[in-house]
Amino acid sequence: MNRLSENYLFDIDGSVLEGGGQILRMALCFSVLTKTPVRIRNIRQGRKKPGLAAQHLAGVELMRDICQGRVHKAALGSTEIEFYPGHIGHGRFVGHIQTAGSISLMLQAALPVAMFSSGPVTLDLRGGTNTDLAPQVDFLTEIFRPNMERFGASFDFDLVRRGYFPKGGGQCVVEVRPVQSLRPISLVEVGTVNRIFGWSFVAGVLPLKIAHEMSSGAKSILSQMSGSRADIEVYKESVDMAPEGNCSGIIVGCETNTGAILGGSALGEARKKSFQSGEEAAREIHSALSAGACVDRHVQDMMIILMALADGKSRIRTEPPTMHTRTAIHVTELMTKAKFNIIEMDGRNVIIECVGIGLRN
């Protein structure tokens, strides 16, 4: 079981629940914010290739640099690391994944730390921008960021270059201004749909027709559930912005009259019709709205750390918790005094409540 060990390292088992990189990212984040040295073992035990992959190693090194900390045993394939946080600094920090590993996941971990820095932080992040098994960067900026801003924090985002599987090579520069504290939020009434928006793109040698097909697929679902016209921009990435690799994808968003912003996304796949990828993205919004949720299932787990750090009681109405959300709550309650309560409503949605620890900068 997790415990404080003889040499004062807080012990985290990376094999529980989701059993992937999320436990590592959240444990490091709370280690830095609570100034608690940690040992994380069984890292990514639930994955086909356990241990640190390139994107996880780059994330560990980025967190070490931001807090001027020390890390032991961090190497590709490591299944255990020891992390000793220092003081959160400010200035420019580089996170360089040498593969198409996800920039978004690295940013997710670094953002809460940067928010509680001693001055403005610039994160120069390199790797994959639109990759499988991770949020596309556009989803983070257009769907997650407005939800995060409710807590009183934000970031500026400059996309320098796109990076796709298998080479990566993308680059984003993120500017974060520190906050004194985060305010709690209440997001429990979804209201009615005000507008539906989105982007459908292709890059490389892929024809624009694919982006149009994804857009049509999304609209076929979205038109059934709302009187609003879906305004989806269809475009081909310029060679300057996406110099190598082929990719297609779609991000859709929905804003309601109570200010809720829900999203869905998908990447194109060779073995799947483009129309279906569009439908898949739209169904994520359809699922949330049908459940009466104010937060979609992807933003759901990203809100947990913000609720935990906020100064007061937060409440969000969402779909039943995903495994990522349950894992986020598990790590958060292990490492902080935040307490979560999940109130089952009518079987379609839940209200997640949290009395945050009121972290102050």
Short mmCIF file of C-alpha atoms in Angstrom, two decimals:
data_model
loop_
_atom_site.label_atom_id
_atom_site.label_comp_id
_atom_site.label_asym_id
_atom_site.label_seq_id
_atom_site.Cartn_x
_atom_site.Cartn_y
_atom_site.Cartn_z
CA MET A 1 0.00 0.00 0.00
CA ASN A 2 1.14 3.61 -0.45
CA ARG A 3 3.05 4.91 2.53
CA LEU A 4 5.80 7.21 3.63
CA SER A 5 8.93 5.09 3.38
CA GLU A 6 12.06 5.09 5.56
CA ASN A 7 13.81 7.71 3.47
CA TYR A 8 10.76 9.99 3.36
CA LEU A 9 9.72 9.24 -0.18
CA PHE A 10 5.97 9.11 -0.73
CA ASP A 11 5.29 5.79 -2.43
CA ILE A 12 3.04 5.68 -5.52
CA ASP A 13 2.05 2.46 -7.28
CA GLY A 14 1.80 3.18 -11.01
CA SER A 15 -0.02 -0.07 -11.78
CA VAL A 16 -3.37 0.76 -10.16
CA LEU A 17 -6.57 1.69 -12.02
CA GLU A 18 -5.67 3.24 -15.41
CA GLY A 19 -2.12 1.90 -15.00
CA GLY A 20 -0.60 4.30 -17.55
CA GLY A 21 1.22 7.60 -17.84
CA GLN A 22 -1.53 9.58 -16.12
CA ILE A 23 -0.51 8.35 -12.65
CA LEU A 24 3.08 9.43 -13.33
CA ARG A 25 2.04 12.89 -14.58
CA MET A 26 -0.30 13.60 -11.68
CA ALA A 27 2.08 12.26 -9.04
CA LEU A 28 4.86 14.53 -10.34
CA CYS A 29 2.53 17.51 -10.46
CA PHE A 30 1.42 17.06 -6.84
CA SER A 31 4.98 16.26 -5.78
CA VAL A 32 6.07 19.69 -7.02
CA LEU A 33 3.01 21.59 -5.75
CA THR A 34 3.08 20.03 -2.27
CA LYS A 35 6.90 19.82 -2.10
CA THR A 36 6.70 16.06 -1.43
CA PRO A 37 9.50 13.77 -2.68
CA VAL A 38 7.99 10.69 -4.36
CA ARG A 39 8.96 7.24 -5.50
CA ILE A 40 6.78 6.10 -8.41
CA ARG A 41 7.07 2.39 -9.14
CA ASN A 42 5.41 -0.03 -11.59
CA ILE A 43 5.29 2.86 -14.06
CA ARG A 44 2.86 2.16 -16.92
CA GLN A 45 2.49 -1.43 -15.75
CA GLY A 46 -0.86 -1.64 -17.53
CA ARG A 47 0.68 -0.99 -20.95
CA LYS A 48 2.08 -3.39 -23.56
CA LYS A 49 5.53 -1.83 -23.14
CA PRO A 50 5.77 -0.79 -19.47
CA GLY A 51 8.13 1.91 -18.22
CA LEU A 52 8.99 5.39 -19.44
CA ALA A 53 8.56 6.00 -23.16
CA ALA A 54 10.15 9.07 -24.79
CA GLN A 55 7.19 11.36 -24.04
CA HIS A 56 7.11 10.37 -20.35
CA LEU A 57 10.85 10.83 -19.95
CA ALA A 58 10.67 14.29 -21.57
CA GLY A 59 7.82 15.16 -19.19
CA VAL A 60 9.79 14.03 -16.13
CA GLU A 61 12.78 16.12 -17.22
CA LEU A 62 10.59 19.15 -17.90
CA MET A 63 9.03 18.96 -14.42
CA ARG A 64 12.49 18.54 -12.87
CA ASP A 65 13.73 21.65 -14.68
CA ILE A 66 10.71 23.83 -13.80
CA CYS A 67 11.10 23.13 -10.08
CA GLN A 68 14.92 22.86 -10.05
CA GLY A 69 14.48 19.38 -8.62
CA ARG A 70 16.38 16.09 -8.82
CA VAL A 71 15.33 12.82 -10.36
CA HIS A 72 16.93 9.38 -9.97
CA LYS A 73 16.63 6.33 -12.25
CA ALA A 74 14.85 8.22 -15.07
CA ALA A 75 15.73 6.59 -18.40
CA LEU A 76 13.85 5.07 -21.32
CA GLY A 77 12.13 1.92 -20.10
CA SER A 78 12.50 2.75 -16.37
CA THR A 79 9.63 1.36 -14.30
CA GLU A 80 10.63 3.22 -11.14
CA ILE A 81 11.84 6.76 -10.48
CA GLU A 82 12.57 8.90 -7.44
CA PHE A 83 11.68 12.58 -7.72
CA TYR A 84 12.84 15.31 -5.32
CA PRO A 85 11.11 18.64 -6.06
CA GLY A 86 12.70 22.02 -5.46
CA HIS A 87 11.29 25.54 -5.75
CA ILE A 88 9.09 26.34 -8.77
CA GLY A 89 11.06 28.76 -10.92
CA HIS A 90 10.13 31.03 -13.81
CA GLY A 91 11.53 31.72 -17.26
CA ARG A 92 11.80 29.48 -20.32
CA PHE A 93 11.74 25.69 -20.13
CA VAL A 94 12.04 23.20 -22.99
CA GLY A 95 10.27 19.85 -23.17
CA HIS A 96 11.62 17.97 -26.18
CA ILE A 97 10.10 14.59 -27.08
CA GLN A 98 12.31 13.02 -29.73
CA THR A 99 9.29 11.14 -31.18
CA ALA A 100 5.66 11.94 -32.04
CA GLY A 101 4.80 11.59 -28.34
CA SER A 102 2.06 13.96 -27.23
CA ILE A 103 2.84 17.62 -26.50
CA SER A 104 -0.68 17.89 -25.02
CA LEU A 105 -0.04 15.34 -22.28
CA MET A 106 3.24 17.05 -21.37
CA LEU A 107 1.43 20.40 -21.19
CA GLN A 108 -1.37 18.94 -19.04
CA ALA A 109 1.17 17.97 -16.37
CA ALA A 110 3.20 21.18 -16.52
CA LEU A 111 0.32 23.69 -16.55
CA PRO A 112 -0.75 23.49 -12.88
CA VAL A 113 2.90 23.75 -11.80
CA ALA A 114 3.52 26.75 -14.07
CA MET A 115 0.40 28.45 -12.65
CA PHE A 116 1.97 28.44 -9.19
CA SER A 117 5.40 29.62 -10.33
CA SER A 118 7.30 32.61 -8.99
CA GLY A 119 6.90 34.53 -12.27
CA PRO A 120 5.87 34.15 -15.93
CA VAL A 121 6.72 30.77 -17.47
CA THR A 122 7.35 30.01 -21.14
CA LEU A 123 7.07 26.34 -22.11
CA ASP A 124 8.74 25.44 -25.42
CA LEU A 125 7.25 22.01 -26.16
CA ARG A 126 8.28 19.76 -29.06
CA GLY A 127 6.82 16.46 -30.27
CA GLY A 128 3.42 15.41 -31.64
CA THR A 129 0.56 17.93 -31.83
CA ASN A 130 -2.21 15.72 -33.24
CA THR A 131 -1.62 12.15 -32.15
CA ASP A 132 -3.58 9.07 -31.21
CA LEU A 133 -4.46 8.28 -27.55
CA ALA A 134 -4.03 11.90 -26.45
CA PRO A 135 -5.95 15.19 -26.82
CA GLN A 136 -5.11 17.09 -30.01
CA VAL A 137 -3.54 20.46 -29.11
CA ASP A 138 -6.54 22.22 -30.69
CA PHE A 139 -8.83 20.43 -28.21
CA LEU A 140 -6.71 21.74 -25.31
CA THR A 141 -6.81 25.34 -26.52
CA GLU A 142 -10.43 25.50 -27.74
CA ILE A 143 -12.28 23.17 -25.32
CA PHE A 144 -10.15 22.66 -22.21
CA ARG A 145 -8.77 26.23 -21.89
CA PRO A 146 -12.21 27.95 -21.58
CA ASN A 147 -13.12 25.42 -18.87
CA MET A 148 -9.83 26.08 -17.08
CA GLU A 149 -10.43 29.86 -17.27
CA ARG A 150 -13.45 29.45 -14.98
CA PHE A 151 -10.95 28.75 -12.19
CA GLY A 152 -9.19 32.07 -12.89
CA ALA A 153 -6.12 30.80 -14.79
CA SER A 154 -5.22 30.76 -18.46
CA PHE A 155 -2.38 30.43 -20.95
CA ASP A 156 -1.34 31.91 -24.29
CA PHE A 157 -0.58 29.41 -27.01
CA ASP A 158 1.51 29.83 -30.15
CA LEU A 159 1.54 26.92 -32.59
CA VAL A 160 4.85 27.08 -34.44
CA ARG A 161 4.66 23.80 -36.34
CA ARG A 162 2.47 20.69 -36.48
CA GLY A 163 3.94 17.27 -35.69
CA TYR A 164 2.34 13.98 -36.68
CA PHE A 165 2.97 10.27 -36.25
CA PRO A 166 5.54 8.77 -36.77
CA LYS A 167 8.14 11.59 -36.86
CA GLY A 168 6.69 14.28 -34.61
CA GLY A 169 8.68 17.49 -35.04
CA GLY A 170 5.85 19.75 -33.88
CA GLN A 171 6.46 22.80 -31.71
CA CYS A 172 4.23 24.89 -29.45
CA VAL A 173 5.19 27.82 -27.25
CA VAL A 174 2.94 28.28 -24.21
CA GLU A 175 3.03 31.37 -21.97
CA VAL A 176 1.65 30.97 -18.45
CA ARG A 177 1.13 33.80 -15.99
CA PRO A 178 1.11 32.76 -12.31
CA VAL A 179 -2.00 32.99 -10.12
CA GLN A 180 -2.36 33.63 -6.39
CA SER A 181 -4.96 30.89 -6.06
CA LEU A 182 -7.71 29.17 -8.07
CA ARG A 183 -11.36 29.92 -7.44
CA PRO A 184 -13.89 27.09 -7.10
CA ILE A 185 -16.47 26.59 -9.84
CA SER A 186 -20.06 25.41 -10.08
CA LEU A 187 -21.02 23.98 -13.45
CA VAL A 188 -24.21 21.98 -13.04
CA GLU A 189 -26.77 23.41 -15.51
CA VAL A 190 -26.06 22.62 -19.15
CA GLY A 191 -28.81 24.87 -20.61
CA THR A 192 -29.47 24.93 -24.34
CA VAL A 193 -27.05 24.93 -27.27
CA ASN A 194 -25.99 28.40 -28.45
CA ARG A 195 -23.48 27.47 -31.14
CA ILE A 196 -21.58 24.54 -32.60
CA PHE A 197 -18.13 25.11 -34.10
CA GLY A 198 -15.17 23.11 -35.27
CA TRP A 199 -12.23 22.46 -37.57
CA SER A 200 -11.68 19.61 -40.00
CA PHE A 201 -8.22 19.37 -41.55
CA VAL A 202 -5.87 17.38 -43.74
CA ALA A 203 -2.10 17.68 -44.08
CA GLY A 204 0.60 16.28 -46.34
CA VAL A 205 -0.53 14.54 -49.52
CA LEU A 206 -4.08 13.84 -48.26
CA PRO A 207 -6.84 15.39 -50.41
CA LEU A 208 -9.13 18.10 -49.00
CA LYS A 209 -12.07 15.81 -49.81
CA ILE A 210 -11.24 13.83 -46.63
CA ALA A 211 -11.71 16.93 -44.44
CA HIS A 212 -15.06 17.64 -46.15
CA GLU A 213 -16.17 14.04 -45.50
CA MET A 214 -15.23 14.29 -41.80
CA SER A 215 -17.14 17.57 -41.55
CA SER A 216 -20.20 15.98 -43.21
CA GLY A 217 -20.04 13.03 -40.81
CA ALA A 218 -19.97 15.36 -37.82
CA LYS A 219 -22.82 17.50 -39.15
CA SER A 220 -24.99 14.42 -39.75
CA ILE A 221 -24.95 13.75 -35.99
CA LEU A 222 -24.93 17.36 -34.77
CA SER A 223 -27.92 18.36 -36.92
CA GLN A 224 -30.07 15.74 -35.15
CA MET A 225 -29.55 17.21 -31.70
CA SER A 226 -29.59 20.96 -32.09
CA GLY A 227 -31.34 23.68 -34.01
CA SER A 228 -27.94 25.35 -34.39
CA ARG A 229 -26.02 25.11 -37.64
CA ALA A 230 -22.61 23.54 -37.14
CA ASP A 231 -19.95 25.97 -38.33
CA ILE A 232 -17.01 23.68 -39.18
CA GLU A 233 -14.02 25.17 -40.98
CA VAL A 234 -12.52 22.78 -43.56
CA TYR A 235 -8.89 23.37 -44.55
CA LYS A 236 -5.57 21.93 -45.65
CA GLU A 237 -2.52 22.70 -43.49
CA SER A 238 0.18 24.71 -45.26
CA VAL A 239 3.54 23.06 -45.94
CA ASP A 240 5.15 25.65 -43.63
CA MET A 241 2.93 24.64 -40.71
CA ALA A 242 3.06 20.88 -41.41
CA PRO A 243 6.35 20.27 -43.27
CA GLU A 244 6.29 16.48 -43.01
CA GLY A 245 3.85 13.66 -42.53
CA ASN A 246 0.24 13.06 -43.45
CA CYS A 247 -2.61 13.53 -41.03
CA SER A 248 -6.33 14.25 -40.92
CA GLY A 249 -8.50 15.12 -37.98
CA ILE A 250 -11.52 16.95 -36.66
CA ILE A 251 -12.27 18.90 -33.48
CA VAL A 252 -15.84 19.99 -32.71
CA GLY A 253 -17.13 22.15 -29.89
CA CYS A 254 -20.48 23.17 -28.48
CA GLU A 255 -21.24 26.21 -26.32
CA THR A 256 -24.47 26.48 -24.33
CA ASN A 257 -26.35 29.47 -22.93
CA THR A 258 -25.00 28.71 -19.43
CA GLY A 259 -21.42 28.98 -20.75
CA ALA A 260 -20.71 25.23 -20.77
CA ILE A 261 -18.23 24.24 -23.49
CA LEU A 262 -18.20 20.59 -24.55
CA GLY A 263 -15.99 19.00 -27.17
CA GLY A 264 -15.30 15.95 -29.27
CA SER A 265 -12.47 15.00 -31.61
CA ALA A 266 -11.12 12.24 -33.81
CA LEU A 267 -8.15 11.54 -36.06
CA GLY A 268 -8.58 10.05 -39.50
CA GLU A 269 -7.56 6.41 -39.86
CA ALA A 270 -6.64 4.44 -42.96
CA ARG A 271 -8.97 1.61 -41.97
CA LYS A 272 -11.96 3.86 -41.27
CA LYS A 273 -14.14 5.97 -43.59
CA SER A 274 -13.54 9.69 -43.07
CA PHE A 275 -17.29 10.22 -42.63
CA GLN A 276 -17.14 7.84 -39.64
CA SER A 277 -14.31 9.81 -37.98
CA GLY A 278 -16.52 12.90 -38.16
CA GLU A 279 -19.45 10.99 -36.68
CA GLU A 280 -17.20 9.72 -33.88
CA ALA A 281 -16.15 13.25 -32.88
CA ALA A 282 -19.74 14.52 -32.93
CA ARG A 283 -21.04 11.56 -30.91
CA GLU A 284 -18.80 12.61 -28.01
CA ILE A 285 -20.73 15.90 -27.81
CA HIS A 286 -24.05 14.12 -28.44
CA SER A 287 -23.30 11.71 -25.57
CA ALA A 288 -22.53 14.57 -23.15
CA LEU A 289 -25.59 16.63 -24.09
CA SER A 290 -27.90 13.61 -23.97
CA ALA A 291 -26.67 12.95 -20.44
CA GLY A 292 -27.25 16.56 -19.37
CA ALA A 293 -23.50 16.96 -18.75
CA CYS A 294 -21.79 20.38 -18.56
CA VAL A 295 -18.32 18.85 -18.98
CA ASP A 296 -17.44 16.24 -21.60
CA ARG A 297 -15.71 12.98 -20.71
CA HIS A 298 -12.26 14.17 -21.89
CA VAL A 299 -12.24 17.45 -19.97
CA GLN A 300 -13.75 15.61 -16.98
CA ASP A 301 -10.45 14.13 -15.77
CA MET A 302 -8.51 17.34 -16.56
CA MET A 303 -10.77 19.25 -14.12
CA ILE A 304 -9.90 17.04 -11.14
CA ILE A 305 -6.53 18.65 -10.36
CA LEU A 306 -7.97 22.17 -10.73
CA MET A 307 -10.89 21.36 -8.41
CA ALA A 308 -8.43 19.91 -5.89
CA LEU A 309 -6.24 23.03 -5.88
CA ALA A 310 -9.11 25.55 -5.80
CA ASP A 311 -9.98 27.56 -2.70
CA GLY A 312 -13.43 26.21 -1.85
CA LYS A 313 -16.03 23.73 -3.03
CA SER A 314 -16.37 22.97 -6.75
CA ARG A 315 -19.20 21.05 -8.43
CA ILE A 316 -19.42 19.79 -12.01
CA ARG A 317 -22.19 17.80 -13.67
CA THR A 318 -20.77 15.28 -16.09
CA GLU A 319 -21.19 11.81 -17.53
CA PRO A 320 -20.35 8.88 -15.21
CA PRO A 321 -16.62 9.05 -14.33
CA THR A 322 -14.19 7.51 -16.80
CA MET A 323 -11.29 5.33 -15.66
CA HIS A 324 -9.00 8.36 -16.22
CA THR A 325 -11.17 10.41 -13.86
CA ARG A 326 -11.24 7.69 -11.20
CA THR A 327 -7.45 7.46 -11.47
CA ALA A 328 -7.09 11.25 -11.18
CA ILE A 329 -9.25 11.26 -8.04
CA HIS A 330 -7.27 8.36 -6.56
CA VAL A 331 -3.88 10.09 -6.98
CA THR A 332 -5.28 13.45 -5.84
CA GLU A 333 -6.76 12.07 -2.62
CA LEU A 334 -3.56 10.12 -1.92
CA MET A 335 -1.33 13.15 -2.22
CA THR A 336 -3.49 16.02 -0.97
CA LYS A 337 -6.18 16.68 1.62
CA ALA A 338 -8.75 17.29 -1.14
CA LYS A 339 -11.87 15.11 -0.81
CA PHE A 340 -14.14 14.12 -3.68
CA ASN A 341 -17.75 13.07 -3.59
CA ILE A 342 -19.52 11.57 -6.60
CA ILE A 343 -23.29 12.01 -6.44
CA GLU A 344 -25.22 9.71 -8.79
CA MET A 345 -28.10 11.61 -10.33
CA ASP A 346 -30.50 9.78 -12.65
CA GLY A 347 -28.15 7.13 -14.01
CA ARG A 348 -27.21 9.35 -16.95
CA ASN A 349 -25.00 11.84 -15.14
CA VAL A 350 -23.22 12.51 -11.87
CA ILE A 351 -22.19 15.58 -9.92
CA ILE A 352 -18.54 15.49 -8.87
CA GLU A 353 -17.93 17.63 -5.79
CA CYS A 354 -14.59 18.56 -4.30
CA VAL A 355 -13.54 20.73 -1.40
CA GLY A 356 -10.19 21.99 -2.65
CA ILE A 357 -7.06 22.58 -0.60
CA GLY A 358 -6.90 26.29 -1.47
CA LEU A 359 -3.28 26.21 -2.59
CA ARG A 360 -1.75 29.70 -2.45
CA ASN A 361 1.18 31.00 -4.41
#
